[in-house]
Coordinates of C-alpha atoms in Angstrom, one line a residue:
M19 CA 28.4 30.5 -14.6
H20 CA 28.9 33.5 -13.5
V21 CA 28.7 37.0 -15.0
I22 CA 31.7 39.6 -14.8
T23 CA 31.4 43.3 -16.2
P24 CA 34.8 43.8 -17.8
E25 CA 36.6 46.8 -18.0
Q26 CA 35.1 49.1 -20.8
E27 CA 34.0 52.8 -21.7
V28 CA 30.2 53.4 -21.3
T29 CA 29.0 55.2 -24.6
G30 CA 25.0 55.7 -25.3
G31 CA 24.5 53.9 -22.1
A32 CA 25.3 50.5 -23.3
I33 CA 26.9 48.1 -21.1
I34 CA 28.6 44.5 -21.6
F35 CA 28.1 41.9 -19.4
E36 CA 30.3 38.7 -20.0
V37 CA 29.0 35.2 -18.9
I38 CA 31.3 32.7 -18.3
E39 CA 30.5 29.2 -17.8
A40 CA 32.7 27.2 -15.3
R41 CA 34.1 24.1 -16.5
V42 CA 34.3 21.1 -14.3
G43 CA 38.0 20.7 -13.1
K44 CA 38.7 17.9 -10.7
I45 CA 36.4 15.0 -10.1
T46 CA 37.4 13.0 -6.6
V47 CA 35.2 10.1 -5.9
S48 CA 34.9 9.1 -2.1
G49 CA 33.2 6.2 0.0
N50 CA 33.3 3.3 -2.9
E51 CA 34.1 -0.1 -1.4
H52 CA 32.5 -2.6 -3.8
Y53 CA 32.2 -0.4 -7.1
D54 CA 35.4 1.1 -9.1
Q55 CA 36.1 4.6 -10.1
D56 CA 35.5 3.3 -13.7
N57 CA 31.8 2.2 -12.4
I58 CA 31.0 5.4 -10.8
R59 CA 32.3 7.5 -13.6
N60 CA 30.6 5.5 -16.3
A61 CA 27.2 6.1 -14.5
L62 CA 28.1 9.7 -14.5
P63 CA 28.5 10.6 -18.4
A64 CA 27.6 14.3 -17.9
L65 CA 30.1 15.0 -15.2
V66 CA 33.7 15.4 -17.4
E67 CA 36.8 17.4 -16.8
G68 CA 36.9 20.3 -19.3
V69 CA 33.3 20.2 -19.9
T70 CA 30.4 22.6 -18.5
P71 CA 28.0 20.7 -16.5
S72 CA 24.2 20.2 -17.5
A73 CA 22.1 20.0 -14.3
R74 CA 19.3 18.6 -15.8
K75 CA 21.7 16.0 -17.2
L76 CA 23.3 15.4 -14.3
S77 CA 20.3 15.1 -12.1
S78 CA 19.6 12.1 -15.0
N79 CA 22.8 10.5 -14.0
I80 CA 22.2 10.4 -10.5
R81 CA 18.7 9.4 -10.2
L82 CA 19.1 6.2 -12.6
A83 CA 22.5 5.3 -11.2
N84 CA 20.5 5.3 -7.5
E85 CA 18.0 2.7 -8.3
N86 CA 20.9 0.1 -8.0
P87 CA 20.2 -1.2 -4.5
T88 CA 23.5 -2.0 -3.5
R89 CA 25.0 1.8 -4.3
Q90 CA 24.0 5.2 -3.7
M91 CA 25.8 8.7 -4.9
G92 CA 25.4 12.7 -4.6
V93 CA 27.4 15.1 -6.7
V94 CA 28.7 18.2 -4.6
L95 CA 30.1 20.9 -7.4
A96 CA 32.6 23.7 -5.3
V97 CA 34.6 26.3 -6.7
G98 CA 37.6 24.9 -8.4
E99 CA 41.2 25.3 -7.6
A100 CA 41.7 26.4 -11.0
E101 CA 40.3 29.9 -12.4
N102 CA 36.8 29.3 -14.1
T103 CA 36.1 25.8 -13.1
V104 CA 34.1 23.9 -10.6
D105 CA 35.5 20.6 -8.7
A106 CA 33.3 17.8 -8.5
K107 CA 33.0 15.3 -5.4
V108 CA 31.0 12.5 -5.8
N109 CA 30.2 10.8 -2.5
V110 CA 29.5 6.9 -2.4
Q111 CA 27.6 4.6 -0.3
D112 CA 27.7 1.1 -1.5
S113 CA 27.4 -2.6 -0.4
S114 CA 28.4 -6.0 -2.1
P115 CA 26.5 -6.4 -6.0
H116 CA 26.1 -9.8 -4.8
K117 CA 22.7 -11.1 -3.1
F118 CA 21.3 -14.4 -1.9
F119 CA 18.0 -14.3 -0.4
L120 CA 15.2 -16.4 0.7
T121 CA 11.6 -16.2 0.8
L122 CA 8.8 -17.8 2.9
D123 CA 4.6 -16.9 2.5
N124 CA 1.6 -18.7 2.8
T125 CA 0.3 -17.3 -0.6
G126 CA -0.7 -21.2 -1.7
N127 CA -3.8 -23.2 -1.4
Q128 CA -5.1 -26.5 0.0
S129 CA -4.4 -28.7 -3.3
T130 CA -0.9 -27.6 -3.4
G131 CA 0.2 -26.5 0.2
M132 CA -0.6 -23.3 2.2
Y133 CA 3.1 -22.1 2.1
R134 CA 5.4 -21.2 -0.6
T135 CA 9.7 -20.7 -0.2
G136 CA 12.1 -19.4 -2.4
I137 CA 15.2 -18.9 -3.2
G138 CA 17.1 -16.4 -5.5
Y139 CA 20.3 -14.7 -6.2
Q140 CA 21.0 -11.1 -7.8
H141 CA 23.8 -9.5 -9.2
N142 CA 23.7 -5.8 -9.2
N143 CA 26.9 -4.9 -11.2
L144 CA 27.0 -7.1 -14.1
F145 CA 30.2 -6.3 -16.8
N146 CA 30.9 -3.3 -14.3
R147 CA 28.3 -1.4 -16.0
D148 CA 25.2 -1.8 -13.6
H149 CA 23.4 -4.2 -15.3
A150 CA 21.5 -6.1 -12.8
A151 CA 20.2 -10.0 -13.3
T152 CA 18.0 -12.0 -10.4
F153 CA 17.3 -15.0 -10.6
N154 CA 14.3 -17.1 -8.3
Y155 CA 13.2 -20.3 -7.8
T156 CA 10.1 -21.0 -5.7
T157 CA 7.8 -23.9 -4.8
S158 CA 5.7 -25.7 -2.2
P159 CA 7.7 -27.1 0.7
S160 CA 5.0 -29.4 1.5
H161 CA 4.4 -30.2 -2.3
T162 CA 7.8 -29.9 -4.0
N163 CA 6.7 -32.0 -7.0
N164 CA 3.4 -30.4 -7.8
V165 CA 5.1 -26.3 -7.7
T166 CA 7.6 -25.1 -9.5
Q167 CA 8.3 -21.3 -10.5
F168 CA 11.6 -20.2 -11.9
S169 CA 11.9 -16.5 -13.4
V170 CA 14.4 -14.2 -14.7
S171 CA 15.0 -10.7 -14.5
Y172 CA 17.4 -8.2 -16.3
R173 CA 17.9 -4.4 -15.7
L174 CA 20.0 -2.3 -18.5
P175 CA 20.3 1.4 -17.8
I176 CA 21.5 3.2 -20.4
Y177 CA 23.1 6.2 -19.0
S178 CA 23.8 8.1 -22.2
L179 CA 19.9 8.4 -22.6
G180 CA 18.9 8.9 -19.1
D181 CA 16.6 5.6 -19.9
S182 CA 16.5 1.7 -18.6
I183 CA 15.1 -1.6 -20.1
D184 CA 13.6 -4.3 -17.9
L185 CA 13.6 -7.9 -19.2
I186 CA 11.8 -10.9 -17.7
A187 CA 11.2 -14.7 -18.4
A188 CA 9.2 -16.6 -15.8
Y189 CA 7.9 -20.1 -16.0
S190 CA 5.8 -22.0 -13.6
D191 CA 4.4 -25.4 -13.7
T192 CA 1.5 -26.3 -10.7
D193 CA -0.1 -29.8 -10.4
A194 CA -3.3 -29.6 -8.3
G195 CA -3.3 -33.2 -8.1
T196 CA -6.3 -35.6 -8.4
T197 CA -10.0 -35.1 -6.9
S198 CA -12.5 -37.4 -6.6
T199 CA -15.7 -36.4 -7.8
V200 CA -19.1 -37.8 -8.4
A201 CA -18.2 -37.9 -12.4
G202 CA -15.0 -39.2 -11.4
P203 CA -11.0 -38.2 -11.0
L204 CA -10.6 -35.1 -11.6
T205 CA -7.2 -34.0 -12.1
F206 CA -5.8 -30.6 -13.2
S207 CA -2.5 -28.6 -14.1
G208 CA -1.4 -25.7 -15.5
K209 CA 1.8 -24.2 -17.1
G210 CA 2.4 -20.4 -17.5
Q211 CA 5.4 -18.7 -19.6
V212 CA 6.1 -15.3 -19.5
Y213 CA 8.5 -13.3 -21.3
S214 CA 8.1 -9.4 -21.0
A215 CA 10.3 -6.0 -22.3
H216 CA 9.7 -2.6 -21.0
Y217 CA 11.3 0.5 -21.8
N218 CA 11.4 3.1 -19.1
Y219 CA 11.8 6.8 -20.4
Y220 CA 12.8 9.0 -17.5
L221 CA 11.4 12.5 -17.9
P222 CA 12.8 15.7 -16.6
R223 CA 12.7 16.2 -12.8
Q224 CA 10.7 18.9 -11.8
G225 CA 11.7 20.0 -8.2
N226 CA 10.3 17.2 -5.8
Y227 CA 8.5 15.6 -8.6
T228 CA 10.1 12.9 -10.7
S229 CA 7.7 10.9 -13.7
K230 CA 8.5 8.0 -16.3
I231 CA 6.7 6.6 -19.3
I232 CA 6.8 2.7 -19.7
A233 CA 6.3 1.2 -22.8
G234 CA 6.1 -2.5 -22.7
F235 CA 5.3 -5.6 -24.3
D236 CA 4.5 -9.0 -22.9
H237 CA 3.9 -12.7 -24.2
R238 CA 2.1 -15.0 -21.6
A239 CA 1.1 -18.5 -22.4
Y240 CA -1.5 -20.1 -20.0
L241 CA -1.2 -23.8 -20.9
N242 CA -3.5 -26.8 -19.1
T243 CA -4.1 -30.1 -18.7
C244 CA -7.7 -31.1 -17.2
S245 CA -9.4 -34.2 -17.1
L246 CA -12.8 -35.5 -15.9
G247 CA -13.4 -39.6 -15.1
A248 CA -14.5 -41.1 -18.7
F249 CA -15.4 -37.8 -20.4
G250 CA -11.5 -36.9 -20.1
A251 CA -10.7 -33.2 -21.3
A252 CA -14.1 -32.7 -22.5
G253 CA -15.5 -33.0 -19.0
C254 CA -13.4 -29.6 -18.0
G255 CA -15.2 -27.6 -20.1
P256 CA -13.2 -24.3 -20.9
S257 CA -10.5 -24.9 -17.9
A258 CA -8.8 -27.4 -20.7
F259 CA -8.3 -25.2 -23.0
D260 CA -4.9 -22.9 -23.6
V261 CA -4.8 -19.4 -24.5
T262 CA -1.8 -16.5 -25.1
I263 CA -2.0 -13.3 -25.1
H264 CA 0.2 -10.6 -26.2
P265 CA -0.4 -6.8 -24.4
V266 CA 1.3 -3.7 -25.3
S267 CA 1.1 -1.1 -22.7
L268 CA 2.0 2.4 -22.0
T269 CA 2.2 3.6 -18.3
Y270 CA 2.7 7.1 -17.1
N271 CA 4.2 6.7 -14.0
G272 CA 4.6 10.0 -11.1
T273 CA 6.4 10.6 -7.9
L274 CA 5.9 14.1 -5.3
T275 CA 8.0 13.4 -2.6
K276 CA 7.3 15.9 0.3
P277 CA 9.2 16.2 3.6
A278 CA 5.8 15.0 5.3
Y279 CA 4.7 12.6 2.8
I280 CA 5.3 10.9 -0.2
F281 CA 2.5 10.7 -3.1
D282 CA 2.6 7.9 -6.0
Y283 CA 0.4 7.2 -8.7
A284 CA 0.5 5.4 -12.7
A285 CA -1.8 5.1 -15.4
T286 CA -1.4 2.4 -17.4
L287 CA -3.2 1.4 -20.9
V288 CA -3.1 -2.3 -22.1
R289 CA -4.4 -3.5 -25.6
N290 CA -3.8 -6.9 -26.7
L291 CA -2.7 -8.2 -29.9
P292 CA -4.6 -11.0 -31.1
G293 CA -2.8 -13.8 -33.5
G294 CA -0.1 -16.5 -33.2
S295 CA -0.2 -19.7 -31.6
R296 CA -3.3 -20.0 -29.1
G297 CA -4.1 -16.5 -29.3
S298 CA -6.9 -16.0 -32.1
T299 CA -10.2 -15.3 -31.7
A300 CA -11.3 -18.9 -31.8
D301 CA -8.7 -19.8 -28.5
F302 CA -10.3 -17.1 -26.5
N303 CA -14.1 -17.6 -27.2
N304 CA -12.6 -21.6 -26.1
V305 CA -11.4 -20.5 -22.8
R306 CA -14.4 -18.0 -22.0
P307 CA -17.3 -18.7 -23.8
S308 CA -20.7 -17.3 -23.8
P309 CA -23.3 -20.2 -22.0
I310 CA -25.7 -19.8 -24.5
G311 CA -23.5 -19.8 -27.4
G312 CA -22.7 -16.3 -28.4
A313 CA -19.2 -14.9 -28.7
G314 CA -16.8 -15.4 -26.0
A315 CA -14.1 -13.0 -24.8
R316 CA -12.4 -10.4 -27.4
A317 CA -8.9 -11.2 -28.2
D318 CA -8.3 -7.7 -29.2
Y319 CA -9.3 -6.6 -25.6
T320 CA -8.7 -3.3 -23.5
I321 CA -7.8 -2.1 -20.2
L322 CA -7.5 1.1 -18.1
R323 CA -5.3 0.3 -14.9
L324 CA -4.9 3.0 -12.3
N325 CA -3.1 3.1 -9.0
G326 CA -1.7 5.3 -5.9
S327 CA -0.8 5.6 -2.7
L328 CA 0.1 8.4 -0.2
S329 CA 2.1 8.2 3.0
G330 CA 3.2 10.0 5.5
V331 CA 4.4 11.1 9.0
L332 CA 2.1 12.2 11.8
P333 CA 2.6 13.9 14.7
E334 CA 4.4 11.9 17.4
N335 CA 6.1 9.9 14.8
W336 CA 3.1 7.8 13.6
Q337 CA 2.6 7.2 10.1
Y338 CA -0.5 6.3 7.4
R339 CA -0.8 5.0 4.0
F340 CA -3.7 4.8 1.7
A341 CA -3.4 3.0 -1.4
A342 CA -6.0 2.2 -4.3
N343 CA -5.7 0.0 -7.4
A344 CA -8.4 0.1 -10.2
Q345 CA -9.0 -2.0 -13.3
Y346 CA -11.7 -0.6 -16.2
T347 CA -12.8 -2.6 -19.1
A348 CA -15.8 -2.8 -21.4
D349 CA -14.6 -6.4 -22.6
A350 CA -14.9 -9.9 -21.5
L351 CA -11.7 -10.9 -20.2
V352 CA -9.8 -14.3 -19.9
S353 CA -8.9 -15.0 -16.3
G354 CA -4.9 -14.1 -17.0
E355 CA -6.1 -10.3 -17.0
S356 CA -8.8 -10.5 -14.6
F357 CA -8.6 -8.0 -11.9
G358 CA -7.8 -9.9 -8.1
L359 CA -10.2 -8.2 -5.7
V360 CA -8.8 -10.3 -2.5
G361 CA -5.6 -11.8 -1.2
A362 CA -2.2 -10.5 0.7
N363 CA -1.7 -7.4 -1.5
T364 CA -5.3 -6.4 -1.8
V365 CA -8.3 -7.5 0.7
R366 CA -6.5 -9.6 3.8
G367 CA -8.4 -12.2 4.8
F368 CA -8.7 -14.3 1.7
L369 CA -7.0 -16.6 -0.2
E370 CA -4.9 -15.2 -3.2
R371 CA -7.0 -14.0 -5.9
E372 CA -10.1 -16.6 -4.8
V373 CA -12.3 -13.7 -6.2
S374 CA -11.8 -11.6 -8.9
S375 CA -13.6 -9.8 -11.8
D376 CA -13.2 -7.8 -15.1
K377 CA -13.3 -4.7 -13.7
G378 CA -13.1 -3.3 -9.9
Y379 CA -10.8 -1.5 -7.6
V380 CA -9.2 -2.0 -4.2
F381 CA -8.7 0.6 -1.3
N382 CA -6.7 -0.2 1.8
A383 CA -6.0 2.3 4.6
E384 CA -3.4 1.7 7.4
I385 CA -1.8 3.3 10.4
Y386 CA 1.4 2.4 12.0
T387 CA 2.8 3.2 15.6
P388 CA 5.8 5.1 16.6
E389 CA 8.9 3.2 16.2
L390 CA 9.1 0.7 18.9
A391 CA 12.6 -1.2 18.0
S392 CA 14.3 1.0 21.1
S393 CA 11.6 0.3 23.6
L394 CA 12.4 -3.4 22.8
G395 CA 16.1 -3.0 23.1
M396 CA 16.3 -3.6 19.3
Q397 CA 19.9 -1.6 18.0
S398 CA 19.7 -2.2 14.4
G399 CA 16.1 -3.0 13.7
S400 CA 12.7 -1.6 13.1
F401 CA 9.9 -2.8 14.7
R402 CA 6.2 -1.3 14.2
L403 CA 2.2 -2.1 14.7
L404 CA -0.4 -1.4 12.5
A405 CA -4.0 -1.6 11.6
F406 CA -5.6 -1.9 8.5
I407 CA -9.5 -1.5 6.7
D408 CA -9.8 -3.3 3.4
H409 CA -12.2 -3.0 0.9
S410 CA -12.5 -4.1 -2.6
S411 CA -15.7 -4.0 -5.5
G412 CA -15.9 -5.2 -8.9
Q413 CA -18.1 -6.8 -11.5
I414 CA -17.8 -9.1 -14.9
V415 CA -18.6 -7.6 -18.2
P416 CA -21.1 -9.9 -19.1
L417 CA -21.3 -12.0 -22.3
A418 CA -24.6 -13.2 -24.0
G419 CA -26.3 -15.3 -20.8
E420 CA -24.4 -13.9 -18.0
I421 CA -25.6 -11.7 -15.3
A422 CA -23.5 -8.7 -14.1
T423 CA -23.1 -9.1 -10.5
R424 CA -21.3 -6.8 -8.3
T425 CA -18.9 -8.7 -5.7
T426 CA -17.5 -6.7 -2.7
A427 CA -14.8 -8.0 -0.2
G428 CA -13.9 -6.2 3.0
S429 CA -11.8 -7.1 5.9
A430 CA -10.1 -5.3 8.9
G431 CA -7.1 -6.5 11.4
A432 CA -3.7 -5.6 13.1
G433 CA -0.2 -6.6 12.2
F434 CA 3.7 -5.8 12.6
R435 CA 6.4 -4.7 10.2
F436 CA 10.0 -6.0 11.3
A437 CA 13.4 -5.2 9.8
Y438 CA 16.7 -6.3 11.2
G439 CA 19.3 -4.4 9.6
N440 CA 19.3 -4.9 5.7
N441 CA 19.3 -8.9 6.5
L442 CA 15.6 -9.8 7.4
V443 CA 12.4 -8.5 6.6
A444 CA 9.1 -9.9 7.7
K445 CA 5.6 -9.1 7.8
F446 CA 2.6 -10.2 9.4
D447 CA -1.0 -9.1 8.7
W448 CA -4.4 -10.8 11.1
A449 CA -7.6 -10.0 9.5
R450 CA -11.1 -10.2 10.0
V451 CA -13.8 -10.6 7.2
T452 CA -16.3 -7.9 7.2
Q453 CA -17.9 -8.4 3.8
S454 CA -18.5 -11.9 2.6
A455 CA -16.7 -13.1 -0.4
G456 CA -15.9 -16.5 -2.3
N457 CA -15.7 -19.1 0.3
R458 CA -15.0 -16.5 3.0
T459 CA -17.8 -14.9 5.6
A460 CA -17.9 -12.3 7.7
G461 CA -16.3 -13.1 11.0
S462 CA -13.6 -15.4 9.3
N463 CA -10.3 -15.1 10.1
R464 CA -6.9 -15.6 8.4
G465 CA -3.4 -14.5 8.9
H466 CA -0.8 -13.3 6.1
I467 CA 2.9 -14.3 6.8
S468 CA 6.1 -12.9 4.4
L469 CA 9.6 -13.3 5.4
V470 CA 12.6 -12.0 3.2
A471 CA 16.3 -12.5 4.3
S472 CA 19.2 -11.4 2.3
W473 CA 23.0 -11.6 2.7

């Protein structure tokens, strides 16, 4: 858009200015090897020949398009060859939309094996419309018959609106086997089914700040099979009952990106919709009953979840990261909605979710060394050491007959982060427990490993 003063006779002290909105002239696409021109143009509906471009809509298109992990693009507008036009150059960097990956970590337990391995496939351009589908299978390499986990996710960008939809379906089947007890053999297995739909509404960018609102609905079924000696299922108490939850959620997420740091945060309000198969008040009472016969867990519970992180660069290329997660509720919850206080991504040094609560918080602080890859002779990789401190605290919302005791957990340790090109990512953390919780006492140690290989 530019302003000119047309030839005119000035009378009465008034001057007429003419505003001319430039229209798009030529559009050229360059750099794309795996995505064709139709795909690129479909991702930019705000960029049309002969139409004045909207900077806000074009920015929204680019933001959504760049969520594709195998294609990034930018648009440069310059004065066009024709009068009152601008020419657009779309610069693309892409790779194959097909991705296979293998995973390995030690997030298991003694009864089903400490390690988990997975294989997956991802397609990021179904129908040449950037629809993304991911398929994943996970098991225990030492107990393949005891652990089975499948998941499918589907992402649908809606470029005309600047929004997207996420769909997820997952199934898990874990058999903990048989354990000898004084009351007879104890057998336990659990199955889970998850169906989820989330709508992502992207708010207009404000300089370096981006935000979105996410509306979601989940269906999660927890199906248990338990038997204890001659008592059968009755001997297992609440562990033998099934429950299904139907939480609806609303999330606000914001990200502030500056040259020296990135600040990201989110707030989520969750409300469960009671009813349906295994979703009544009686079902919730069976899964978490009062020890003295009063009312059990509420089926119409409400939860507020908060999380945020701050990461940035220090002098001499050192880096830092602070992260916090919290959950608040006034309701006693079933285990599927409890807040995990320990594990590889919370307080390290513990088994996954061996300690949880109805409400609580987790805090992590990390510092990273400068890049060490070049000093190790690595030409196309990244290697950094880190030190960390983790802390968490939580408590249950007591039912009649329960005591609201607070549980705290803490650890400190060191590790590394390694990446080789775009094909291998490795994480390792060695933690020493500083605050006892669950089955871990202060002074005990545990390592956490995670490997992802993709091609």
